Amino acid sequence: MRYSELVSIYDRLGATASKLEKTSIITEFLKETPPELLDTVPHLLMGTVFPSWSPLDLGVGPGLVYDAITFVTGIRKEEVKDLVREEGDIGSAAEKLFQKKAQTTLFSETLTVEKIRASLEKVARAEGTGSQDRKLKIVAELLSNAQPAEAKYLIRTILGELRVGVAEGLLRDAIAKAFGTTPEVVERAYMLSNDIGRVASIAAREGEEGLKGVSMTVGVPIKPMLAQLAPSMEKVLEDIPEPALEVKYDGARIQIHKDGESIRIFSRRLEDVTAPLPDVLSRARQAIKADRAIVEGEAVAMDPKTGRPAPFQDILRRFRRKYGVTAMVEEIPFEVYVFDCLFVDDGAIIDRPFRERRQELEAIIEPVASFELAVQLVTKSLEKAEAFYRESLEMGHEGLMIKNLDAPYIPGARVGHMYKIKPVMETLDLVIVGAHWGTGKRKGWLSSYVLGARDEATGELLPVGRVGTGVTEEQLEEFTNLLRPLIEFEAGTEVRLKPQVVVEVAYQEIQSSPNYESGFALRFPRIVRLREDKSPREADDLDRIRALYDSQRSQG
Ligand code: AMP
């Protein structure tokens, strides 16, 4: 399939805000897509290349894209940057530059979706010394054969910002329409396989029956069920017929997949973190008695000196560690508390009530030191619940979870089967979309950050505030190092960033604001910590902010 066919679909999608129209454009397009490309095209429509859990990652930043444009067009980098500033994004600027170039160059090869898929896979697989050079060559080769509009979308895809407003929901509806089934059936297959391309392929080849047969696979992580903030302990205890309270451990969520001798551990972002966690691996091997199982738990970093949970940053250091893993295991020992079971020998059990899943968990786990069951208390008594809460806080834990023993497990959803109670005001996880260069003492540092939240309807990240205070000098350095490679362009002291970094933000209040396109502004925002465990897709969206805003208002 020619890439230009996909490009004309991008143009049409970008030109309409109507969800219905977008859905019908995608529906028609999917029907015409050759079956062997259906595993890729849905990803490309969303502006991604691989399924989220795939170990493949392009690892290309704006800097490399600038180099590739300069290499292909022969235009000086400064000139390219000026145009990017004017146009507002690298993709649109490249389109203009390529239009100029088009008059002088003959394209040697027609770009196809197959070619782009193969090339981007090579980019993702390039590792080790000289890999940046190899990536640059591949990207430059693609661009040298690109028509202007193709260059625009290719660059946006590589940078992870397609901006044509296609969210998962749209694609789900379109797949259902194109292949004669319901959005619910598609959604369920997607939930279990976590791969929208695979879902589209199965829908085309095997129809509804095929989709219904999609099941969880040990080794393919599924999105974790999410917790809701409890309105109050009293209300939740009252609403849930049989509530199970659990200690809320202050660590990072992990999903452990065991298939005989093979055990893989995935992070909340569905990254494979088996290699950096040999200690968890060997304990899981001892503790999990079932031959095949998927269990979920929290990995807590214990400070050996105080015996209390260590900062979250320490956990992430361990998750990311590639070398010197053994030393790290000693420096920051992990303790794991398992709290759910999604799969046992005979198959997936997510549809069964939590009561039964917990029983399965207790049946297959033989606790060993540092690999235990989450402490649970089943009660409807407010008094007992409060005592349990106090105790868990005193032990240095984060708070409480209150779960519905009658509820199934719904991957990726925040549906009120699981509540959390923490002593602080709810924070927001937001994406840094811009920054500005500091002045005076902060000269040379990116020192004030624009926070964005996703508009679920369009997939766009809209600003909800700017945060500058509460950042220490050390953090300034850390943030600058982290953000500098993400700079897309600069205008004066303002810089626009590739949205990649998620931060947890505390604030005093959410205000409605005509100044921001999002309609909201955070009052006195303050960065609590980096959330490197979260991808921008998992950050809080505008719906969440709207809900918090509403609850704020109803409270008074
Ligand atoms: P939050 O990240 O604040 O939305 O809180 C939800 C997270 O708490 C989950 O994703 C888990 O990582 C963590 N957690 C800690 N203890 C438990 C528990 N007993 N049950 C479920 N989640 C827990």
JSON list of C-alpha atoms and ligand atoms in Angstrom, two decimals, residues 224-229 245-254 268 296-300 337-340 354 358 374-375 398-403 414 418-420 422 426-427 429 504 529 531 533-534 544, ligand 1:
[
{"chain": "A", "resi": 224, "resn": "PRO", "atom": "CA", "xyz": [-3.96, -2.83, 35.07]},
{"chain": "A", "resi": 225, "resn": "MET", "atom": "CA", "xyz": [-7.35, -2.04, 36.56]},
{"chain": "A", "resi": 226, "resn": "LEU", "atom": "CA", "xyz": [-7.19, 1.42, 38.08]},
{"chain": "A", "resi": 227, "resn": "ALA", "atom": "CA", "xyz": [-8.25, 2.74, 41.44]},
{"chain": "A", "resi": 228, "resn": "GLN", "atom": "CA", "xyz": [-10.66, 5.56, 42.07]},
{"chain": "A", "resi": 229, "resn": "LEU", "atom": "CA", "xyz": [-10.23, 8.11, 44.78]},
{"chain": "A", "resi": 245, "resn": "LEU", "atom": "CA", "xyz": [-9.64, -3.37, 52.84]},
{"chain": "A", "resi": 246, "resn": "GLU", "atom": "CA", "xyz": [-5.99, -3.71, 51.97]},
{"chain": "A", "resi": 247, "resn": "VAL", "atom": "CA", "xyz": [-2.85, -1.88, 52.89]},
{"chain": "A", "resi": 248, "resn": "LYS", "atom": "CA", "xyz": [-1.89, 0.50, 50.08]},
{"chain": "A", "resi": 249, "resn": "TYR", "atom": "CA", "xyz": [1.80, -0.22, 49.69]},
{"chain": "A", "resi": 250, "resn": "ASP", "atom": "CA", "xyz": [3.92, 2.66, 48.49]},
{"chain": "A", "resi": 251, "resn": "GLY", "atom": "CA", "xyz": [5.82, 1.26, 45.56]},
{"chain": "A", "resi": 252, "resn": "ALA", "atom": "CA", "xyz": [5.36, 0.41, 41.91]},
{"chain": "A", "resi": 253, "resn": "ARG", "atom": "CA", "xyz": [2.89, -1.99, 40.44]},
{"chain": "A", "resi": 254, "resn": "ILE", "atom": "CA", "xyz": [4.13, -5.15, 38.78]},
{"chain": "A", "resi": 268, "resn": "ARG", "atom": "CA", "xyz": [2.64, -0.68, 35.11]},
{"chain": "A", "resi": 296, "resn": "GLU", "atom": "CA", "xyz": [-0.29, -8.58, 40.31]},
{"chain": "A", "resi": 297, "resn": "GLY", "atom": "CA", "xyz": [1.42, -6.91, 43.18]},
{"chain": "A", "resi": 298, "resn": "GLU", "atom": "CA", "xyz": [3.31, -3.90, 44.45]},
{"chain": "A", "resi": 299, "resn": "ALA", "atom": "CA", "xyz": [7.11, -3.82, 44.55]},
{"chain": "A", "resi": 300, "resn": "VAL", "atom": "CA", "xyz": [8.23, -1.73, 47.49]},
{"chain": "A", "resi": 337, "resn": "TYR", "atom": "CA", "xyz": [3.07, -7.75, 48.12]},
{"chain": "A", "resi": 338, "resn": "VAL", "atom": "CA", "xyz": [0.77, -9.57, 45.73]},
{"chain": "A", "resi": 339, "resn": "PHE", "atom": "CA", "xyz": [-2.86, -8.55, 45.68]},
{"chain": "A", "resi": 340, "resn": "ASP", "atom": "CA", "xyz": [-4.60, -10.06, 42.65]},
{"chain": "A", "resi": 354, "resn": "PHE", "atom": "CA", "xyz": [-12.45, -10.62, 43.49]},
{"chain": "A", "resi": 358, "resn": "ARG", "atom": "CA", "xyz": [-8.12, -13.72, 46.12]},
{"chain": "A", "resi": 374, "resn": "ALA", "atom": "CA", "xyz": [-1.16, -7.99, 50.69]},
{"chain": "A", "resi": 375, "resn": "VAL", "atom": "CA", "xyz": [-2.64, -7.70, 54.17]},
{"chain": "A", "resi": 398, "resn": "GLU", "atom": "CA", "xyz": [0.59, 5.15, 51.73]},
{"chain": "A", "resi": 399, "resn": "GLY", "atom": "CA", "xyz": [-2.99, 4.51, 52.80]},
{"chain": "A", "resi": 400, "resn": "LEU", "atom": "CA", "xyz": [-5.74, 2.01, 52.11]},
{"chain": "A", "resi": 401, "resn": "MET", "atom": "CA", "xyz": [-7.38, 0.29, 49.20]},
{"chain": "A", "resi": 402, "resn": "ILE", "atom": "CA", "xyz": [-11.03, -0.66, 49.48]},
{"chain": "A", "resi": 403, "resn": "LYS", "atom": "CA", "xyz": [-12.11, -3.31, 47.02]},
{"chain": "A", "resi": 414, "resn": "ARG", "atom": "CA", "xyz": [-11.26, 3.04, 36.51]},
{"chain": "A", "resi": 418, "resn": "MET", "atom": "CA", "xyz": [-11.28, -0.52, 43.76]},
{"chain": "A", "resi": 419, "resn": "TYR", "atom": "CA", "xyz": [-10.95, 2.70, 45.77]},
{"chain": "A", "resi": 420, "resn": "LYS", "atom": "CA", "xyz": [-7.92, 4.32, 47.31]},
{"chain": "A", "resi": 422, "resn": "LYS", "atom": "CA", "xyz": [-4.68, 8.61, 51.02]},
{"chain": "A", "resi": 426, "resn": "GLU", "atom": "CA", "xyz": [-5.42, 14.10, 45.22]},
{"chain": "A", "resi": 427, "resn": "THR", "atom": "CA", "xyz": [-2.57, 14.99, 42.90]},
{"chain": "A", "resi": 429, "resn": "ASP", "atom": "CA", "xyz": [-0.22, 13.29, 36.74]},
{"chain": "A", "resi": 504, "resn": "GLU", "atom": "CA", "xyz": [2.88, 14.29, 39.59]},
{"chain": "A", "resi": 529, "resn": "ARG", "atom": "CA", "xyz": [7.85, 13.95, 41.68]},
{"chain": "A", "resi": 531, "resn": "ARG", "atom": "CA", "xyz": [6.36, 9.76, 37.19]},
{"chain": "A", "resi": 533, "resn": "ASP", "atom": "CA", "xyz": [6.60, 4.82, 35.40]},
{"chain": "A", "resi": 534, "resn": "LYS", "atom": "CA", "xyz": [3.80, 6.54, 33.49]},
{"chain": "A", "resi": 544, "resn": "ARG", "atom": "CA", "xyz": [-10.38, 13.68, 35.34]},
{"chain": "B", "resi": 1, "resn": "AMP", "atom": "P1", "xyz": [-2.54, 5.44, 42.51]},
{"chain": "B", "resi": 1, "resn": "AMP", "atom": "O1", "xyz": [-1.26, 5.10, 41.78]},
{"chain": "B", "resi": 1, "resn": "AMP", "atom": "O2", "xyz": [-2.37, 6.52, 43.51]},
{"chain": "B", "resi": 1, "resn": "AMP", "atom": "O3", "xyz": [-3.69, 5.66, 41.55]},
{"chain": "B", "resi": 1, "resn": "AMP", "atom": "O4", "xyz": [-2.96, 4.17, 43.38]},
{"chain": "B", "resi": 1, "resn": "AMP", "atom": "C1", "xyz": [-3.22, 2.91, 42.83]},
{"chain": "B", "resi": 1, "resn": "AMP", "atom": "C2", "xyz": [-1.97, 2.06, 42.93]},
{"chain": "B", "resi": 1, "resn": "AMP", "atom": "O5", "xyz": [-1.73, 1.65, 44.26]},
{"chain": "B", "resi": 1, "resn": "AMP", "atom": "C3", "xyz": [-2.05, 0.76, 42.19]},
{"chain": "B", "resi": 1, "resn": "AMP", "atom": "O6", "xyz": [-1.82, 0.93, 40.82]},
{"chain": "B", "resi": 1, "resn": "AMP", "atom": "C4", "xyz": [-0.96, -0.06, 42.85]},
{"chain": "B", "resi": 1, "resn": "AMP", "atom": "O7", "xyz": [0.28, 0.21, 42.21]},
{"chain": "B", "resi": 1, "resn": "AMP", "atom": "C5", "xyz": [-0.85, 0.53, 44.25]},
{"chain": "B", "resi": 1, "resn": "AMP", "atom": "N1", "xyz": [-1.21, -0.40, 45.33]},
{"chain": "B", "resi": 1, "resn": "AMP", "atom": "C6", "xyz": [-0.56, -0.50, 46.50]},
{"chain": "B", "resi": 1, "resn": "AMP", "atom": "N2", "xyz": [-1.10, -1.43, 47.28]},
{"chain": "B", "resi": 1, "resn": "AMP", "atom": "C7", "xyz": [-2.15, -1.96, 46.61]},
{"chain": "B", "resi": 1, "resn": "AMP", "atom": "C8", "xyz": [-3.12, -2.98, 46.91]},
{"chain": "B", "resi": 1, "resn": "AMP", "atom": "N3", "xyz": [-3.14, -3.63, 48.08]},
{"chain": "B", "resi": 1, "resn": "AMP", "atom": "N4", "xyz": [-4.04, -3.25, 45.94]},
{"chain": "B", "resi": 1, "resn": "AMP", "atom": "C9", "xyz": [-4.05, -2.59, 44.77]},
{"chain": "B", "resi": 1, "resn": "AMP", "atom": "N5", "xyz": [-3.16, -1.63, 44.43]},
{"chain": "B", "resi": 1, "resn": "AMP", "atom": "C10", "xyz": [-2.22, -1.30, 45.35]}
]
